[in-house]
XYZ file of C-alpha atoms in Angstrom:
601
model
C 71.540 115.248 125.752
C 72.681 118.660 126.919
C 76.122 120.378 126.627
C 77.109 119.381 130.156
C 76.537 115.712 129.427
C 78.471 115.973 126.116
C 81.457 117.535 127.930
C 81.394 114.812 130.589
C 81.188 112.067 128.021
C 84.032 113.501 125.952
C 86.287 113.884 129.037
C 85.400 110.283 130.011
C 86.313 109.020 126.537
C 89.566 110.969 126.701
C 90.451 109.573 130.087
C 89.583 106.053 128.948
C 91.839 106.476 126.033
C 94.682 107.752 128.132
C 94.338 104.841 130.617
C 94.105 102.349 127.674
C 97.246 103.859 126.185
C 99.309 103.695 129.347
C 98.097 100.160 130.160
C 98.964 98.968 126.590
C 102.317 100.674 126.866
C 103.112 98.904 130.188
C 101.989 95.465 128.896
C 103.913 95.866 125.650
C 107.075 96.916 127.513
C 106.659 93.854 129.743
C 106.336 91.560 126.798
C 109.255 93.171 125.001
C 111.352 92.726 128.006
C 110.401 89.027 128.336
C 110.510 88.152 124.641
C 113.318 90.415 123.339
C 115.314 92.076 126.044
C 115.991 89.051 128.193
C 117.249 86.869 125.364
C 119.376 89.732 124.219
C 120.757 90.080 127.740
C 121.462 86.337 127.920
C 123.262 86.409 124.532
C 125.178 89.491 125.498
C 126.367 87.969 128.833
C 127.344 84.768 127.152
C 129.291 86.657 124.522
C 130.856 88.825 127.186
C 132.117 85.735 129.230
C 133.125 83.825 126.134
C 135.255 86.834 124.968
C 136.754 87.269 128.430
C 137.570 83.538 128.803
C 139.070 83.336 125.276
C 141.143 86.532 125.689
C 142.532 85.326 129.170
C 143.474 81.843 127.727
C 145.163 83.276 124.589
C 147.099 85.930 126.620
C 148.264 83.420 129.215
C 149.192 80.922 126.481
C 151.354 83.503 124.801
C 152.969 84.505 128.081
C 153.838 80.860 128.881
C 155.177 80.403 125.366
C 157.506 83.341 125.821
C 158.580 82.050 129.247
C 159.199 78.538 127.965
C 161.043 79.657 124.802
C 164.436 78.684 126.093
C 163.310 75.538 128.039
C 163.640 72.291 126.092
C 163.048 69.717 128.828
C 159.333 68.743 129.003
C 159.259 68.030 132.695
C 160.808 71.342 133.408
C 158.303 72.980 131.088
C 155.378 71.236 132.929
C 156.773 72.373 136.375
C 157.056 75.971 135.155
C 153.523 75.793 133.766
C 152.153 74.413 137.061
C 154.022 77.079 139.037
C 152.843 80.030 136.892
C 149.212 78.973 136.706
C 148.657 77.617 140.267
C 148.058 80.843 142.076
C 146.080 82.842 139.561
C 142.303 83.492 140.294
C 139.919 85.788 138.438
C 136.244 86.471 137.382
C 133.679 86.055 138.597
C 134.107 86.103 142.362
C 137.605 84.560 141.966
C 136.002 81.316 140.740
C 138.165 81.355 137.610
C 141.472 79.502 137.321
C 143.696 78.005 134.574
C 143.860 74.289 134.010
C 146.551 72.604 131.908
C 146.852 69.182 130.142
C 149.211 67.597 127.652
C 147.996 66.807 124.142
C 147.962 63.006 125.121
C 145.632 63.618 128.087
C 148.035 63.907 131.080
C 146.912 66.519 133.619
C 149.568 69.056 134.334
C 147.665 71.112 136.920
C 144.053 71.792 138.148
C 144.558 74.176 141.118
C 141.258 73.284 142.901
C 141.964 69.501 142.757
C 145.548 68.359 142.435
C 144.904 64.747 143.142
C 145.117 63.760 139.453
C 148.062 66.066 138.499
C 150.590 64.052 136.465
C 148.197 61.244 135.735
C 146.462 60.166 132.374
C 143.018 61.732 132.268
C 142.251 61.209 128.668
C 139.294 58.917 129.401
C 137.965 61.112 132.263
C 134.168 61.952 131.947
C 131.902 64.298 133.803
C 128.637 63.462 135.605
C 126.731 63.355 132.319
C 129.277 61.038 130.600
C 130.920 63.806 128.559
C 134.659 62.928 127.926
C 135.663 66.534 128.448
C 139.459 65.894 128.512
C 139.384 64.217 125.129
C 137.288 67.171 123.840
C 139.949 69.501 125.317
C 142.649 67.627 123.269
C 140.612 67.639 120.007
C 139.568 71.369 120.207
C 143.137 72.505 121.100
C 144.685 70.503 118.264
C 142.064 72.115 115.921
C 143.381 75.641 116.825
C 141.335 76.286 119.998
C 137.643 76.509 120.908
C 134.866 76.233 123.564
C 133.781 73.019 125.386
C 130.679 72.588 127.567
C 130.730 70.020 130.410
C 130.092 69.629 134.116
C 132.820 70.116 136.756
C 133.214 70.626 140.497
C 132.683 74.127 141.700
C 134.196 75.026 145.100
C 131.361 75.130 147.655
C 128.635 74.360 145.113
C 129.307 70.794 143.895
C 129.121 69.730 140.277
C 127.950 72.632 138.081
C 127.666 73.154 134.268
C 130.739 74.918 132.887
C 131.908 76.567 129.601
C 135.632 76.570 129.048
C 138.030 77.710 126.257
C 141.177 75.803 125.605
C 144.112 76.169 123.121
C 147.721 74.983 122.779
C 150.635 76.731 124.273
C 152.782 77.668 121.299
C 156.077 75.702 121.069
C 154.957 72.981 123.528
C 152.689 69.833 123.587
C 150.634 71.346 126.451
C 147.242 72.967 126.308
C 145.837 75.614 128.653
C 142.191 76.538 129.377
C 139.855 78.315 131.719
C 136.123 78.626 132.000
C 133.093 80.110 133.668
C 130.282 78.294 135.542
C 126.940 78.587 133.940
C 125.267 79.202 137.336
C 127.423 82.398 137.799
C 126.259 83.586 134.367
C 122.693 82.813 135.234
C 123.045 84.736 138.568
C 124.415 87.791 136.719
C 121.478 87.435 134.265
C 118.992 87.354 137.160
C 120.721 90.325 138.774
C 120.302 92.348 135.554
C 116.776 91.109 135.098
C 115.898 92.295 138.626
C 117.431 95.786 137.878
C 115.436 96.030 134.640
C 112.303 94.837 136.353
C 112.726 97.425 139.113
C 113.285 100.161 136.456
C 110.113 99.056 134.672
C 108.142 99.084 137.975
C 109.408 102.572 138.686
C 108.476 103.588 135.135
C 104.994 102.111 135.629
C 104.592 104.039 138.908
C 105.583 107.258 137.116
C 102.928 106.547 134.396
C 100.336 105.900 137.086
C 101.048 109.256 138.736
C 100.951 110.947 135.334
C 97.570 109.295 134.656
C 96.275 110.473 137.994
C 97.453 113.945 137.277
C 95.717 113.980 133.833
C 92.532 112.649 135.502
C 92.525 115.527 138.008
C 93.419 118.016 135.264
C 90.567 116.781 133.004
C 88.071 116.985 135.954
C 89.117 120.640 136.598
C 88.926 121.403 132.882
C 85.447 119.807 132.589
C 84.227 121.709 135.593
C 85.670 125.047 134.304
C 84.273 124.497 130.743
C 80.824 123.501 132.168
C 80.730 126.688 134.351
C 82.005 129.013 131.591
C 79.834 127.656 128.686
C 76.771 125.926 130.130
C 75.695 128.832 132.379
C 75.734 131.503 129.684
C 73.958 129.061 127.285
C 71.185 128.584 129.874
C 70.849 132.337 130.203
C 70.647 132.753 126.432
C 68.115 129.897 126.214
C 65.959 131.630 128.891
C 66.122 134.965 126.937
C 65.102 133.217 123.737
C 62.100 131.710 125.467
C 61.044 135.178 126.781
C 61.278 136.530 123.265
C 59.155 133.643 121.911
C 56.537 134.494 124.444
C 56.429 138.147 123.079
C 58.686 139.889 125.650
C 60.981 141.863 123.325
C 62.477 143.836 126.138
C 64.240 140.844 127.756
C 67.832 141.577 128.975
C 70.755 139.182 129.459
C 73.630 139.720 131.991
C 76.477 137.431 131.073
C 79.617 136.633 133.285
C 82.553 138.920 132.419
C 84.830 135.922 131.774
C 82.482 133.936 129.468
C 83.980 132.933 126.072
C 84.041 135.295 123.126
C 81.792 132.961 121.156
C 79.078 133.190 123.805
C 79.380 136.998 123.836
C 79.112 136.984 120.039
C 75.985 134.850 120.295
C 74.530 137.214 122.895
C 75.229 140.201 120.633
C 73.665 138.428 117.719
C 70.580 137.534 119.803
C 70.254 141.160 120.966
C 70.536 142.467 117.358
C 67.917 139.904 116.229
C 65.573 141.146 119.020
C 66.162 144.767 117.966
C 65.532 143.964 114.319
C 62.426 142.055 115.157
C 61.073 145.000 117.206
C 61.834 147.360 114.223
C 60.036 144.978 111.792
C 57.035 144.852 114.000
C 56.820 148.661 114.293
C 57.279 149.002 110.542
C 54.456 146.402 109.899
C 52.062 148.440 112.134
C 52.878 151.594 110.169
C 52.281 149.744 106.856
C 48.955 148.400 108.149
C 47.762 151.958 108.984
C 48.815 153.265 105.548
C 47.005 150.394 103.838
C 43.827 151.175 105.741
C 43.942 154.830 104.658
C 44.605 153.753 101.058
C 41.621 151.454 101.072
C 39.345 154.239 102.195
C 40.691 156.525 99.379
C 40.191 153.782 96.832
C 36.592 153.299 97.921
C 35.849 157.062 97.356
C 37.600 157.032 93.980
C 35.671 153.874 92.905
C 32.318 155.590 93.704
C 33.282 158.723 91.763
C 34.529 156.639 88.760
C 31.170 154.762 88.634
C 29.342 158.039 88.340
C 31.651 159.306 85.587
C 31.211 156.042 83.617
C 27.471 156.351 83.668
C 27.803 159.877 82.317
C 30.225 158.781 79.588
C 27.962 155.972 78.335
C 25.085 158.484 77.907
C 27.299 160.842 75.871
C 28.816 157.976 73.850
C 25.471 156.744 72.576
C 24.715 160.235 71.344
C 28.043 160.764 69.588
C 28.423 157.294 68.104
C 25.421 157.607 65.795
C 26.799 160.810 64.349
C 30.258 159.417 63.754
C 29.134 156.148 62.319
C 27.956 157.735 59.094
C 31.260 159.458 58.500
C 33.402 156.344 59.268
C 31.357 154.225 56.884
C 32.498 156.333 53.808
C 36.135 156.321 54.953
C 36.077 152.578 55.396
C 34.814 151.964 51.938
C 37.646 154.111 50.460
C 40.251 152.317 52.702
C 38.984 148.849 51.679
C 39.256 149.648 47.956
C 42.743 151.071 48.210
C 44.007 148.144 50.276
C 42.630 145.597 47.659
C 44.536 147.380 44.884
C 47.718 147.743 46.890
C 47.630 144.065 47.865
C 47.572 143.041 44.118
C 50.603 145.225 43.272
C 52.608 143.932 46.229
C 51.872 140.285 45.248
C 53.241 140.921 41.801
C 56.391 142.701 43.119
C 56.908 139.819 45.541
C 56.871 137.177 42.752
C 59.493 139.263 40.788
C 61.697 139.538 43.828
C 61.588 135.810 44.461
C 62.612 135.093 40.960
C 65.517 137.472 41.066
C 66.618 135.990 44.380
C 66.607 132.458 42.907
C 68.700 133.591 39.885
C 71.205 135.365 42.141
C 71.312 132.342 44.433
C 72.146 130.027 41.509
C 74.937 132.479 40.363
C 76.331 132.570 43.934
C 76.390 128.799 44.157
C 78.376 128.573 40.827
C 80.768 131.252 42.074
C 81.237 129.382 45.395
C 82.115 126.170 43.494
C 84.529 128.052 41.264
C 86.025 129.875 44.239
C 86.521 126.535 46.146
C 88.345 125.133 43.140
C 90.665 128.127 42.888
C 91.331 128.049 46.706
C 92.114 124.329 46.490
C 94.627 125.014 43.656
C 96.139 127.852 45.825
C 96.411 125.641 48.850
C 98.050 122.898 46.842
C 100.458 125.295 45.315
C 101.264 126.700 48.823
C 101.772 123.196 50.225
C 103.954 122.401 47.304
C 105.965 125.546 47.961
C 106.356 124.676 51.613
C 107.337 121.129 50.767
C 109.940 122.475 48.403
C 111.264 124.801 51.034
C 111.411 122.014 53.620
C 113.118 119.698 51.058
C 115.756 122.405 50.330
C 116.311 123.065 54.084
C 116.631 119.281 54.757
C 118.971 118.854 51.846
C 121.163 121.724 53.013
C 121.095 120.269 56.558
C 122.020 116.847 55.121
C 124.933 118.509 53.183
C 126.186 120.091 56.412
C 125.863 116.850 58.283
C 127.763 114.979 55.583
C 130.524 117.594 55.751
C 130.644 117.137 59.624
C 130.667 113.397 59.102
C 133.606 113.698 56.638
C 135.454 115.802 59.201
C 134.580 113.334 62.066
C 135.711 110.303 59.963
C 138.989 112.108 59.230
C 139.546 112.671 63.023
C 138.685 108.964 63.609
C 141.295 108.040 60.955
C 143.896 110.203 62.654
C 143.052 108.661 66.072
C 143.227 105.150 64.590
C 146.734 105.969 63.190
C 147.774 107.282 66.642
C 146.271 104.092 68.267
C 148.264 102.024 65.827
C 151.461 103.796 66.856
C 150.535 103.372 70.518
C 150.000 99.618 69.938
C 153.488 99.475 68.424
C 155.019 101.176 71.438
C 153.033 98.855 73.695
C 154.456 95.898 71.906
C 157.954 97.262 72.329
C 157.383 97.852 76.012
C 156.003 94.278 76.347
C 159.147 92.922 74.728
C 161.286 94.993 77.158
C 159.272 93.628 80.117
C 159.849 90.082 78.779
C 163.583 90.681 78.748
C 163.322 91.919 82.391
C 161.308 88.992 83.456
C 163.913 86.653 81.846
C 166.557 88.323 84.031
C 164.292 87.957 87.078
C 163.795 84.284 86.223
C 167.550 83.713 86.006
C 167.944 85.503 89.357
C 165.269 83.229 90.942
C 167.051 80.132 89.522
C 170.290 81.164 91.013
C 168.611 82.062 94.344
C 166.988 78.646 94.432
C 170.340 76.932 93.721
C 172.058 79.006 96.437
C 169.217 78.103 98.932
C 169.757 74.422 98.184
C 173.455 74.674 98.729
C 172.830 76.643 101.998
C 170.457 73.927 103.182
C 173.062 71.272 102.467
C 175.625 73.140 104.300
C 173.216 73.690 107.256
C 172.609 69.955 107.355
C 176.224 69.269 107.570
C 176.572 71.737 110.502
C 173.941 69.804 112.534
C 172.096 71.511 115.387
C 174.220 74.673 115.081
C 172.971 75.210 111.528
C 169.349 74.362 112.132
C 168.259 78.069 112.236
C 170.247 78.779 109.091
C 168.543 75.732 107.471
C 165.176 77.211 108.214
C 166.133 80.508 106.669
C 167.561 78.765 103.615
C 164.325 76.772 103.232
C 162.341 80.019 103.452
C 164.629 81.626 100.810
C 164.155 78.475 98.566
C 160.382 78.748 98.861
C 160.490 82.454 98.105
C 162.593 81.744 95.032
C 160.071 79.071 93.924
C 157.271 81.577 94.391
C 159.276 84.230 92.397
C 159.748 81.693 89.533
C 156.029 80.844 89.535
C 155.085 84.482 89.577
C 157.601 85.151 86.781
C 156.084 82.483 84.676
C 152.586 83.926 85.276
C 153.787 87.428 84.349
C 155.569 85.991 81.226
C 152.425 84.283 80.176
C 150.413 87.552 80.734
C 153.012 89.505 78.732
C 152.896 87.016 75.906
C 149.141 87.244 75.897
C 149.403 91.053 75.696
C 151.772 90.824 72.767
C 149.393 88.523 70.889
C 146.461 90.825 71.705
C 148.632 93.847 70.559
C 149.389 92.250 67.293
C 145.753 91.412 66.646
C 144.762 94.934 67.697
C 147.304 96.475 65.328
C 145.944 94.346 62.451
C 142.424 95.395 63.420
C 143.469 99.158 63.564
C 144.984 98.906 60.050
C 141.853 97.305 58.670
C 139.764 100.079 60.441
C 141.983 102.732 58.839
C 141.328 101.260 55.412
C 137.590 101.111 56.064
C 137.535 104.731 57.454
C 139.389 106.011 54.229
C 136.626 104.244 52.050
C 133.948 105.843 54.265
C 135.528 109.210 53.735
C 135.344 108.818 49.958
C 131.740 107.760 50.105
C 130.822 110.680 52.370
C 132.485 113.113 50.058
C 130.458 111.683 47.052
C 127.282 112.012 49.239
C 128.052 115.715 49.894
C 128.411 116.430 46.168
C 125.193 114.638 45.383
C 123.354 116.658 48.133
C 124.662 119.905 46.722
C 123.226 119.009 43.288
C 119.912 118.119 44.971
C 119.893 121.529 46.735
C 120.305 123.397 43.430
C 117.384 121.404 41.835
C 115.083 121.875 44.805
C 115.815 125.585 44.732
C 114.671 125.908 41.106
C 111.631 123.854 41.639
C 110.702 125.949 44.780
C 110.812 129.175 42.597
C 108.439 127.688 39.996
C 106.010 126.487 42.700
C 106.104 129.895 44.453
C 105.105 131.552 41.122
C 102.169 129.147 40.725
C 101.128 129.781 44.302
C 101.182 133.473 43.817
C 98.990 133.409 40.686
C 96.554 130.945 42.347
C 96.307 133.305 45.341
C 95.544 136.319 43.110
C 92.929 134.418 41.214
C 91.341 133.214 44.474
C 91.205 136.771 45.752
C 89.363 138.036 42.541
C 86.908 135.114 42.741
C 86.289 135.890 46.403
C 85.449 139.487 45.540
C 83.046 138.456 42.790
C 81.427 135.988 45.206
C 81.068 138.686 47.839
C 79.287 140.970 45.343
C 76.830 138.243 44.298
C 76.170 137.489 47.951
C 75.393 141.207 48.604
C 72.995 141.169 45.600
C 71.419 137.982 46.905
C 70.991 139.572 50.332
C 69.372 142.716 48.825
C 66.885 140.491 46.811
C 66.051 138.561 50.024
C 65.555 141.805 51.950
C 63.255 143.152 49.133
C 61.221 139.892 49.130
C 60.970 140.012 52.936
C 59.876 143.669 52.760
C 57.230 142.757 50.148
C 55.963 139.951 52.398
C 55.783 142.319 55.288
C 53.926 144.916 53.220
C 51.516 142.191 51.949
C 50.865 141.059 55.479
C 50.293 144.661 56.588
C 47.870 145.315 53.739
C 45.970 142.074 54.670
C 45.809 143.201 58.286
C 44.509 146.519 57.121
C 41.750 144.877 55.068
C 40.804 142.853 58.126
C 40.675 145.881 60.357
C 38.584 147.639 57.709
C 36.139 144.787 57.840
C 36.016 144.922 61.602
C 35.451 148.614 61.402
C 32.516 148.088 58.962
C 31.033 145.561 61.398
C 31.530 148.005 64.253
C 29.740 150.728 62.304
C 26.829 148.394 61.683
C 26.683 147.665 65.376
C 26.721 151.368 66.156
C 23.916 151.870 63.776
C 21.916 149.159 65.254
C 22.710 150.275 68.765
């Protein structure tokens, strides 16, 4: 597959990946919207309407409570409640309104259907059989809450509804309002439509982006194919011409082709030039080799003629020289035999001397090893003594620091004992203060009881004062209970303080004993330091003497080793001389044989 096809395939793979990526992004966004976003929108809308309904009911209940604060007649209260809630309309689309009931189920007002106002509706149920009024009563008495049921919606019939109800403070009436579920669903559908429209718009943008990328990739592929493939075809054609033997092929590239193509063209041109130079040089070498072959042929012919002349002269001279060489060889053979015997005797003496020197060297090595072992042991003992001395001195210093630290701990313990005494005194003072507070609380409680009795005698006029007196009495009781708790805590602190003072006294005694023991340890360590110091001096003297003896033994051992080396060198020299004499005898024998051959030849 050529470069053009590779570029097209790569662009196709890239476009396929981009399309797959955008498609997957769109499908994932749709799934996230359906599985995550929509449930979140539903929950958010429900929470929004629940919060709005609850806030509206609680605010209106407080407003009605403030308005009815000075109205004691229930009928008048119900009339005011109906009047104030009858006209109010609110979210969504003015569908919201306030409905009111009494805690025993009587309807005060439902603005969209007043036919049951003033009647008992405690057993009223919706289309699904839910006794929603009874649920209103239960939830309101429990402090307020939400109730789901079905109720008439103006213009839409019976629809599911979610309402919040609570009591109006200071009355036996409850107030509530709600939102129809279909209104929430309509809002949810409206938001879903907006989100869907936004997603569709986003998908359209993605499609346009994909189309733009496709067009861009087509242009890039066309440009790359034009810029790269055309110069490559030219270079391929030039290479084919060179392969056919045309070394003068020229290439004209487009001025805007890539730098890599230009570099390849330059390298190809340089290769062609080098190839042309190599071919020219090979031709020159071939011519030089031909000339050298001719010269060698002439020289070989002249050498053959000279060899024939030399053989003729050699035969004449060899017979004359053979007689003279025979006498010389006899003398050389006799001398080599005598020299070989003397060398063999000297070699045996050298070997014996080397063995004796080797035995002496072995003995000196053993003695030297023993002396060095003694020196090492003495040095180790000296180092151990020095370490022991240093550690003993360190221990003495640590003991001194420990004595000083224990003394500081003893001082801190004494200060702690004084602080404990002061804490006990403060606790006793607090106890006295708490007794005074307890007496005041008793008097306050008694005064509150008297005030309550007087308020009861006063009747309705003293009702408010009776409430205040009752609150004062409760506050006095809480004060007495708190005073008892504080008194118990102070008593526990005093007991703990007494125990802590006893423990501190015991700790002071133990610390003083530890100080005495530490002082005794310091004295013992000082004596150990003195003894270790004397021992270290003696061990150092032994180590010094052992090192001197080891040095002398080492010098003797080195001298013996040098003598041993000299003996070994002499033996080796004798062996070499013996071998040389033997070789000389062999050569003499060969020379004798050669002379005989010369005589025969």
